[in-house]
Short mmCIF file of C-alpha atoms and ligand atoms in Angstrom, two decimals:
data_model
loop_
_atom_site.label_atom_id
_atom_site.label_comp_id
_atom_site.label_asym_id
_atom_site.label_seq_id
_atom_site.Cartn_x
_atom_site.Cartn_y
_atom_site.Cartn_z
CA MET A 89 0.49 -19.12 -31.75
CA VAL A 90 3.72 -18.46 -29.76
CA GLN A 91 3.79 -14.65 -28.48
CA THR A 92 6.82 -13.10 -26.94
CA LEU A 93 6.20 -11.58 -23.73
CA GLN A 94 6.89 -7.84 -23.74
CA PRO A 95 9.35 -6.28 -21.06
CA VAL A 96 7.65 -3.88 -18.64
CA GLU A 97 9.31 -0.77 -17.46
CA ILE A 98 8.63 1.60 -14.70
CA LEU A 99 8.26 5.25 -15.87
CA GLY A 100 7.19 7.34 -12.71
CA CYS A 101 5.70 7.40 -9.23
CA GLY A 102 3.93 9.94 -6.96
CA SER A 103 2.06 10.04 -3.67
CA TYR A 104 -0.23 12.05 -1.62
CA VAL A 105 -1.36 12.25 1.93
CA PRO A 106 -3.91 14.76 3.47
CA GLU A 107 -2.60 17.97 5.10
CA LYS A 108 -4.41 17.27 8.50
CA VAL A 109 -2.01 15.69 11.00
CA LEU A 110 -3.28 13.70 14.11
CA THR A 111 -0.37 12.94 16.59
CA ASN A 112 -0.40 10.22 19.22
CA GLN A 113 -0.98 13.22 21.82
CA ASP A 114 -4.08 14.11 19.87
CA LEU A 115 -5.39 10.80 20.15
CA LEU A 116 -5.24 11.00 23.96
CA ALA A 117 -8.53 13.04 23.66
CA PHE A 118 -10.62 9.85 22.49
CA MET A 119 -8.46 6.77 23.45
CA ASP A 120 -6.91 5.54 26.77
CA THR A 121 -3.35 5.36 25.56
CA SER A 122 0.05 7.15 25.61
CA ASP A 123 2.41 8.26 23.15
CA GLU A 124 5.19 6.13 24.63
CA TRP A 125 2.96 2.93 24.15
CA ILE A 126 1.93 3.46 20.80
CA VAL A 127 5.59 4.64 19.57
CA GLU A 128 7.06 1.40 21.47
CA ARG A 129 4.64 -1.10 20.26
CA THR A 130 3.95 0.36 16.54
CA GLY A 131 6.49 2.71 15.67
CA ILE A 132 3.89 5.30 14.84
CA ARG A 133 4.02 8.98 15.77
CA GLN A 134 1.52 10.64 13.79
CA ARG A 135 -1.00 9.86 11.04
CA HIS A 136 -2.55 12.00 8.09
CA ILE A 137 -6.27 12.21 8.27
CA ALA A 138 -8.55 13.35 5.25
CA ARG A 139 -11.16 16.07 5.90
CA GLU A 140 -14.78 15.12 6.41
CA ASP A 141 -15.47 16.34 2.55
CA GLN A 142 -12.59 13.99 1.04
CA ALA A 143 -12.98 10.68 -0.45
CA LEU A 144 -10.28 8.48 -1.84
CA SER A 145 -10.19 9.80 -5.11
CA ASP A 146 -9.33 13.33 -3.76
CA LEU A 147 -6.11 11.57 -2.36
CA ALA A 148 -5.51 9.21 -5.46
CA ILE A 149 -5.83 11.86 -8.12
CA PRO A 150 -3.05 14.24 -7.04
CA ALA A 151 -0.66 10.89 -6.54
CA SER A 152 -1.64 9.97 -9.93
CA LEU A 153 -1.01 13.38 -11.50
CA GLN A 154 2.53 13.21 -9.75
CA ALA A 155 3.14 9.77 -11.14
CA ILE A 156 2.04 10.93 -14.59
CA ALA A 157 4.19 14.08 -14.49
CA HIS A 158 7.38 11.98 -13.30
CA ALA A 159 6.56 9.58 -16.16
CA GLY A 160 6.84 12.39 -18.56
CA ILE A 161 3.94 11.17 -20.68
CA PRO A 162 0.75 12.57 -21.55
CA ALA A 163 -2.32 11.10 -19.82
CA SER A 164 -3.81 10.50 -23.04
CA GLU A 165 -1.35 7.61 -23.64
CA ILE A 166 -2.66 5.57 -20.48
CA ASP A 167 -4.38 2.54 -21.88
CA LEU A 168 -5.23 0.96 -18.29
CA ILE A 169 -5.91 2.28 -14.75
CA ILE A 170 -6.15 -0.18 -11.87
CA VAL A 171 -6.79 0.98 -8.28
CA GLY A 172 -6.13 -1.30 -5.33
CA THR A 173 -8.37 -0.04 -2.35
CA SER A 174 -10.89 -1.33 0.24
CA THR A 175 -12.26 2.10 0.59
CA PRO A 176 -13.42 3.40 -2.70
CA ASP A 177 -15.44 6.62 -2.85
CA MET A 178 -18.46 4.59 -3.49
CA LEU A 179 -19.36 1.01 -3.86
CA MET A 180 -19.93 1.87 -7.62
CA PRO A 181 -18.58 3.35 -9.82
CA ALA A 182 -15.21 2.14 -9.52
CA THR A 183 -12.77 5.00 -8.09
CA SER A 184 -10.70 4.01 -11.33
CA ALA A 185 -13.27 5.62 -13.46
CA LEU A 186 -13.34 8.96 -11.48
CA ILE A 187 -9.44 8.96 -11.59
CA GLN A 188 -9.71 8.40 -15.33
CA HIS A 189 -11.67 11.43 -15.92
CA ALA A 190 -9.96 13.68 -13.53
CA VAL A 191 -6.50 13.07 -15.13
CA GLY A 192 -7.62 13.02 -18.56
CA ALA A 193 -6.89 9.45 -19.43
CA SER A 194 -10.05 9.28 -21.72
CA ARG A 195 -9.11 6.01 -23.57
CA ALA A 196 -8.13 3.81 -20.40
CA ALA A 197 -9.87 0.71 -19.36
CA VAL A 198 -10.48 0.95 -15.71
CA PHE A 199 -11.20 -1.32 -12.50
CA ASP A 200 -10.74 -1.55 -8.95
CA MET A 201 -9.21 -4.44 -6.84
CA GLU A 202 -9.87 -5.27 -3.32
CA ALA A 203 -7.06 -6.79 -1.58
CA ALA A 204 -6.91 -4.56 1.43
CA CYS A 205 -3.19 -3.94 2.49
CA THR A 206 -1.82 -6.08 -0.35
CA GLY A 207 -3.99 -4.21 -2.68
CA PHE A 208 -1.23 -2.05 -4.36
CA VAL A 209 1.29 -4.83 -4.82
CA GLN A 210 -1.55 -7.21 -6.41
CA ALA A 211 -2.84 -4.33 -8.74
CA PHE A 212 0.93 -3.67 -9.65
CA ILE A 213 1.36 -7.58 -10.62
CA VAL A 214 -2.35 -7.76 -12.26
CA ALA A 215 -1.41 -4.39 -14.59
CA GLN A 216 2.20 -5.84 -15.72
CA GLN A 217 0.09 -8.99 -17.10
CA PHE A 218 -1.82 -6.89 -19.39
CA LEU A 219 1.44 -5.05 -20.53
CA MET A 220 3.37 -8.19 -20.93
CA THR A 221 0.82 -9.97 -23.14
CA GLY A 222 0.63 -6.85 -25.37
CA MET A 223 -3.12 -6.10 -24.63
CA TYR A 224 -2.16 -2.66 -23.47
CA ARG A 225 0.96 -0.65 -23.57
CA THR A 226 0.80 1.85 -20.78
CA ALA A 227 -0.80 1.57 -17.06
CA LEU A 228 -1.30 3.64 -14.07
CA VAL A 229 -1.28 1.63 -11.01
CA VAL A 230 -3.07 3.26 -7.75
CA GLY A 231 -2.80 2.08 -4.22
CA GLY A 232 -4.77 3.99 -1.49
CA ASP A 233 -7.04 4.10 1.30
CA LEU A 234 -9.08 6.46 3.57
CA LEU A 235 -9.35 4.20 6.76
CA SER A 236 -10.00 7.08 8.94
CA LYS A 237 -13.61 6.99 8.04
CA PHE A 238 -13.72 3.21 8.88
CA THR A 239 -11.63 3.54 12.09
CA ASN A 240 -12.96 3.72 15.77
CA PHE A 241 -10.57 6.24 17.37
CA THR A 242 -11.73 5.19 20.70
CA ASP A 243 -10.66 1.57 20.18
CA ARG A 244 -7.16 0.63 21.65
CA GLY A 245 -6.49 -2.38 19.48
CA THR A 246 -7.16 -0.27 16.01
CA GLY A 247 -7.48 3.44 16.67
CA MET A 248 -3.96 4.26 16.70
CA LEU A 249 -2.85 2.47 13.64
CA PHE A 250 -4.25 3.80 10.62
CA GLY A 251 -3.90 6.96 8.42
CA ASP A 252 -5.04 8.12 5.00
CA GLY A 253 -3.06 8.38 1.74
CA ALA A 254 -2.40 7.06 -1.87
CA GLY A 255 0.39 6.23 -4.04
CA ALA A 256 0.71 5.61 -7.73
CA VAL A 257 3.31 4.25 -10.38
CA VAL A 258 3.36 4.42 -14.31
CA ILE A 259 4.55 1.34 -16.27
CA ARG A 260 4.90 0.98 -19.82
CA ALA A 261 5.38 -2.28 -22.00
CA GLY A 262 8.79 -2.11 -24.15
CA GLY A 263 12.23 -0.72 -23.26
CA GLU A 264 14.35 -1.85 -20.16
CA ASN A 265 12.61 -4.64 -18.51
CA ALA A 266 12.11 -3.58 -14.53
CA VAL A 267 10.37 -6.88 -13.40
CA LEU A 268 12.22 -9.51 -11.84
CA SER A 269 9.62 -11.73 -10.10
CA ASN A 270 6.19 -11.80 -8.53
CA LEU A 271 4.17 -14.04 -6.39
CA MET A 272 0.73 -13.78 -4.78
CA GLY A 273 -0.90 -15.93 -1.87
CA ALA A 274 -4.03 -15.92 0.09
CA ASP A 275 -5.32 -17.88 2.96
CA GLY A 276 -9.05 -17.46 3.04
CA SER A 277 -9.58 -19.64 6.13
CA ARG A 278 -8.34 -16.67 8.25
CA SER A 279 -10.48 -13.94 6.63
CA ASP A 280 -11.97 -13.16 10.22
CA LEU A 281 -8.66 -11.59 11.51
CA ILE A 282 -9.25 -8.15 9.83
CA THR A 283 -12.62 -7.20 8.53
CA ILE A 284 -14.58 -4.19 7.68
CA PRO A 285 -17.87 -5.99 8.02
CA ILE A 286 -20.27 -3.55 6.29
CA GLY A 287 -21.23 -4.63 2.81
CA SER A 288 -24.05 -6.94 1.31
CA ARG A 289 -23.96 -8.75 4.64
CA VAL A 290 -24.33 -5.74 6.86
CA PRO A 291 -25.52 -2.86 4.45
CA PRO A 292 -24.68 0.79 5.41
CA SER A 293 -28.21 1.55 6.82
CA GLY A 294 -28.56 -1.67 9.05
CA GLU A 295 -28.61 -1.43 12.78
CA ARG A 296 -25.19 -2.86 13.08
CA ALA A 297 -23.80 -0.48 10.88
CA GLU A 298 -25.15 2.42 13.02
CA ASN A 299 -23.60 0.90 15.96
CA GLY A 300 -20.16 0.86 14.56
CA GLY A 301 -20.44 -2.11 12.12
CA HIS A 302 -18.50 -0.04 9.62
CA HIS A 303 -15.33 0.07 11.71
CA VAL A 304 -12.27 -1.99 11.14
CA THR A 305 -12.08 -4.99 13.33
CA MET A 306 -8.79 -6.88 14.03
CA LYS A 307 -7.24 -9.62 16.07
CA GLY A 308 -3.82 -7.87 16.34
CA LYS A 309 -1.82 -10.46 18.02
CA GLU A 310 -2.74 -13.12 15.31
CA VAL A 311 -2.35 -10.61 12.40
CA TYR A 312 1.34 -9.74 14.00
CA LYS A 313 2.17 -13.51 13.96
CA PHE A 314 1.02 -14.10 10.39
CA ALA A 315 2.94 -11.13 9.15
CA VAL A 316 6.35 -12.35 11.08
CA GLU A 317 5.80 -15.76 9.59
CA LYS A 318 4.60 -15.28 6.16
CA VAL A 319 6.63 -12.45 5.10
CA PRO A 320 10.21 -13.53 5.39
CA PRO A 321 9.56 -16.84 3.23
CA SER A 322 7.74 -14.76 0.73
CA ILE A 323 10.86 -12.47 0.23
CA THR A 324 13.03 -15.54 0.04
CA GLU A 325 10.86 -17.27 -2.65
CA ALA A 326 10.58 -13.82 -4.71
CA ALA A 327 14.32 -13.72 -4.62
CA ARG A 328 14.73 -17.10 -5.67
CA LEU A 329 12.25 -16.47 -8.54
CA ALA A 330 14.29 -13.37 -9.43
CA GLY A 331 17.60 -15.36 -9.32
CA LEU A 332 19.01 -13.03 -6.68
CA GLU A 333 20.80 -13.67 -3.42
CA LEU A 334 18.98 -11.51 -0.62
CA ASP A 335 22.14 -9.35 -0.41
CA GLN A 336 21.76 -8.15 -3.92
CA ILE A 337 18.44 -6.32 -3.31
CA ASP A 338 19.08 -2.78 -2.41
CA HIS A 339 15.66 -1.96 -0.80
CA PHE A 340 12.77 -3.62 0.77
CA VAL A 341 9.46 -1.54 0.72
CA LEU A 342 7.20 -3.47 3.06
CA HIS A 343 3.70 -2.58 3.98
CA GLN A 344 4.00 -0.33 6.87
CA ALA A 345 1.52 -2.23 9.42
CA ASN A 346 3.91 -1.97 12.37
CA ALA A 347 7.61 -0.80 12.72
CA ARG A 348 8.04 -3.98 15.01
CA ILE A 349 6.89 -6.32 12.03
CA ILE A 350 9.65 -4.63 9.72
CA GLU A 351 12.38 -4.95 12.28
CA ALA A 352 11.44 -8.74 13.05
CA VAL A 353 11.20 -9.71 9.07
CA ALA A 354 14.58 -7.89 8.68
CA LYS A 355 16.12 -9.90 11.51
CA ARG A 356 14.69 -13.19 10.58
CA LEU A 357 16.08 -12.57 6.83
CA GLY A 358 19.51 -11.40 8.19
CA VAL A 359 18.77 -8.07 6.26
CA SER A 360 20.05 -4.58 7.55
CA MET A 361 17.42 -2.18 8.97
CA ASP A 362 19.44 0.14 6.44
CA LYS A 363 17.65 -1.45 3.49
CA MET A 364 14.33 -1.41 4.86
CA ILE A 365 12.15 1.82 3.82
CA VAL A 366 10.36 2.67 6.82
CA ASN A 367 8.05 5.74 7.07
CA ILE A 368 5.52 4.51 9.52
CA ASP A 369 6.42 6.99 12.05
CA MET A 370 5.01 9.80 9.96
CA ARG A 371 2.30 7.90 7.78
CA ALA A 372 1.07 5.22 10.02
CA ASN A 373 -0.78 2.29 8.13
CA THR A 374 -2.55 3.92 5.05
CA SER A 375 -3.62 0.08 4.04
CA ALA A 376 -2.95 -0.18 0.18
CA GLY A 377 -1.44 3.16 0.23
CA THR A 378 1.79 2.09 2.32
CA VAL A 379 3.79 0.48 -0.40
CA PRO A 380 3.34 3.12 -3.03
CA ILE A 381 3.72 5.98 -0.85
CA ALA A 382 6.92 4.71 0.83
CA LEU A 383 8.42 3.79 -2.70
CA ALA A 384 7.47 7.19 -4.28
CA GLU A 385 8.83 9.18 -1.18
CA ALA A 386 11.98 7.07 -1.39
CA VAL A 387 12.39 7.80 -5.16
CA HIS A 388 11.70 11.45 -5.00
CA SER A 389 13.95 11.85 -1.98
CA GLY A 390 16.69 10.40 -4.12
CA ARG A 391 17.27 7.16 -1.86
CA ILE A 392 15.76 4.74 -4.61
CA LYS A 393 17.73 5.38 -7.81
CA ALA A 394 17.49 3.86 -11.41
CA GLY A 395 19.09 0.48 -11.28
CA ASP A 396 18.45 -0.19 -7.64
CA LYS A 397 16.68 -3.34 -6.83
CA VAL A 398 13.62 -3.05 -4.97
CA CYS A 399 11.63 -5.72 -3.40
CA MET A 400 7.95 -4.67 -2.49
CA VAL A 401 5.68 -6.71 -0.13
CA GLY A 402 2.05 -6.23 0.72
CA PHE A 403 0.29 -8.37 3.22
CA GLY A 404 -3.08 -8.10 5.31
CA SER A 405 -6.77 -8.86 5.41
CA GLY A 406 -8.12 -11.97 3.47
CA LEU A 407 -5.42 -12.96 4.51
CA THR A 408 -3.51 -12.09 1.44
CA TRP A 409 0.12 -11.27 0.48
CA ALA A 410 1.99 -10.33 -2.52
CA ALA A 411 5.70 -9.62 -3.38
CA SER A 412 7.31 -8.21 -6.55
CA ILE A 413 10.94 -7.46 -7.17
CA VAL A 414 11.93 -4.86 -9.71
CA ARG A 415 14.86 -3.17 -10.91
CA TRP A 416 13.71 0.44 -10.78
CA THR A 417 13.92 2.02 -14.13
CA ALA A 418 12.26 5.52 -13.68
CA GLY A 419 14.67 8.61 -14.01
CA PRO A 420 15.07 10.96 -11.12
CA LYS A 421 12.52 13.49 -10.43
CA THR A 422 12.23 16.48 -12.71
CA GLN A 423 11.54 20.17 -12.03
CA GLU A 424 7.80 19.98 -13.08
CA ASP A 425 7.11 16.81 -10.79
C1 COA B 1172 -2.25 -3.99 17.67
C2 COA B 1172 -1.13 -4.32 18.26
C3 COA B 1172 0.03 -2.88 18.28
C4 COA B 1172 -1.28 -4.29 19.71
O1 COA B 1172 0.17 -4.65 20.50
P1 COA B 1172 0.12 -6.04 21.39
O2 COA B 1172 1.54 -5.84 22.04
O3 COA B 1172 -0.18 -7.30 20.73
O4 COA B 1172 -0.74 -5.56 22.68
P2 COA B 1172 -1.78 -6.42 23.56
O5 COA B 1172 -3.12 -6.46 22.93
O6 COA B 1172 -1.05 -7.75 23.61
O7 COA B 1172 -1.73 -5.54 24.72
C5 COA B 1172 -0.53 -5.50 25.60
C6 COA B 1172 -0.93 -4.49 26.76
O8 COA B 1172 -0.93 -3.17 26.32
C7 COA B 1172 -2.42 -2.65 26.61
N1 COA B 1172 -2.69 -1.96 25.22
C8 COA B 1172 -3.38 -2.38 24.16
N2 COA B 1172 -3.51 -1.44 23.33
C9 COA B 1172 -3.17 -0.26 24.03
C10 COA B 1172 -3.28 0.99 23.46
N3 COA B 1172 -3.64 1.38 22.24
N4 COA B 1172 -2.72 2.00 24.33
C11 COA B 1172 -2.45 1.47 25.53
N5 COA B 1172 -2.00 0.30 26.19
C12 COA B 1172 -2.55 -0.62 25.19
C13 COA B 1172 -3.14 -3.85 26.87
O9 COA B 1172 -4.17 -3.55 27.75
C14 COA B 1172 -2.29 -4.71 27.52
O10 COA B 1172 -2.30 -4.53 28.95
P3 COA B 1172 -1.91 -5.47 29.87
O11 COA B 1172 -0.44 -6.21 29.63
O12 COA B 1172 -1.82 -4.80 31.17
O13 COA B 1172 -3.05 -6.37 29.90
C15 COA B 1172 -0.15 -5.35 17.58
O14 COA B 1172 -0.94 -6.55 18.10
C16 COA B 1172 -0.07 -5.23 16.17
O15 COA B 1172 0.56 -4.32 15.87
N6 COA B 1172 -0.67 -6.32 15.44
C17 COA B 1172 -0.52 -6.13 14.05
C18 COA B 1172 -1.37 -5.30 13.70
C19 COA B 1172 -1.25 -5.09 12.11
O16 COA B 1172 -0.04 -5.15 11.54
N7 COA B 1172 -2.38 -4.68 11.37
C20 COA B 1172 -2.43 -4.43 9.92
C21 COA B 1172 -2.17 -5.61 9.17
S1 COA B 1172 -2.60 -5.33 7.70
#
């Protein structure tokens, strides 16, 4: 049976970061560092940190509600919810189930995907497949992480990098096609470069966990090199698959890992920094949250408009990477959003 693939359009987006702000200056209480060093080496000035009693769903639910309101559809029309995260509320149930109940998407199928900082872009690509094949019509795709509970704030190699937050988009089969190209990749031989080692190998009650085994570990220099080498060819290939020259892309929404990585990628590609969406100064690295938060903030501030071509790129632990080029199809923000 030959089946025609459905177009996929983007209906809306949203984001949420917790209220509490931790500045570089605040970090000096825990870490031997300076505001100047962090700004110069990472571009980060502050990060938003969840309260002790907050979990990922507390950030993902408001982001999802904003995306659903922006989409202008009732939550009951959502058939599928996928959450990209490495820091779910619990190991089970999936955080997507908690979101389903909270937003009132009672008929949606749900699952979580774990691809660290690549999580949102991968979940976005996976959700599209269900819509293209006609299995589902409307999907809510969420990306977010709450890394502050897994960060050692005294560690100079990781403690200044991470923040908490979540973003979401609503996509629907039919209408004007938004998806121009997708690609995903992985190099599992370098899975040791960024880890949160807790899991079935190091259970939460184990001795290592009590001694900080639940904290992010990272070989920063190698991760930096990976990003600067892998992201530019991924963008070039995604553009080729979309049939676009790089100068036809209006905005690049890269994972916000380090401002220097974004600048190095722009330089290698010969793309102006004006086209790079950067919010790492205020939001830091929220892992799977960076791309949908930067996207939603740029859309709701009017920077990204309907018709613009947007290249989203996630990369991180795994190692994994994913790129998706879309023609933005959602309308402007409404009063109720
Ligand atoms: C983590 C990172 C910012 C470190 O920057 P770097 O330039 O590699 O720093 P180095 O480890 O080489 O250290 C350089 C110097 O700064 C010092 N330093 C390191 N961390 C510091 C900190 N937080 N504050 C102040 N000084 C620091 C080091 O001691 C070293 O000093 P020395 O030259 O006197 O020995 C950088 O490697 C990075 O951003 N990597 C990628 C991280 C990333 O993207 N992660 C997420 C991927 S999803």
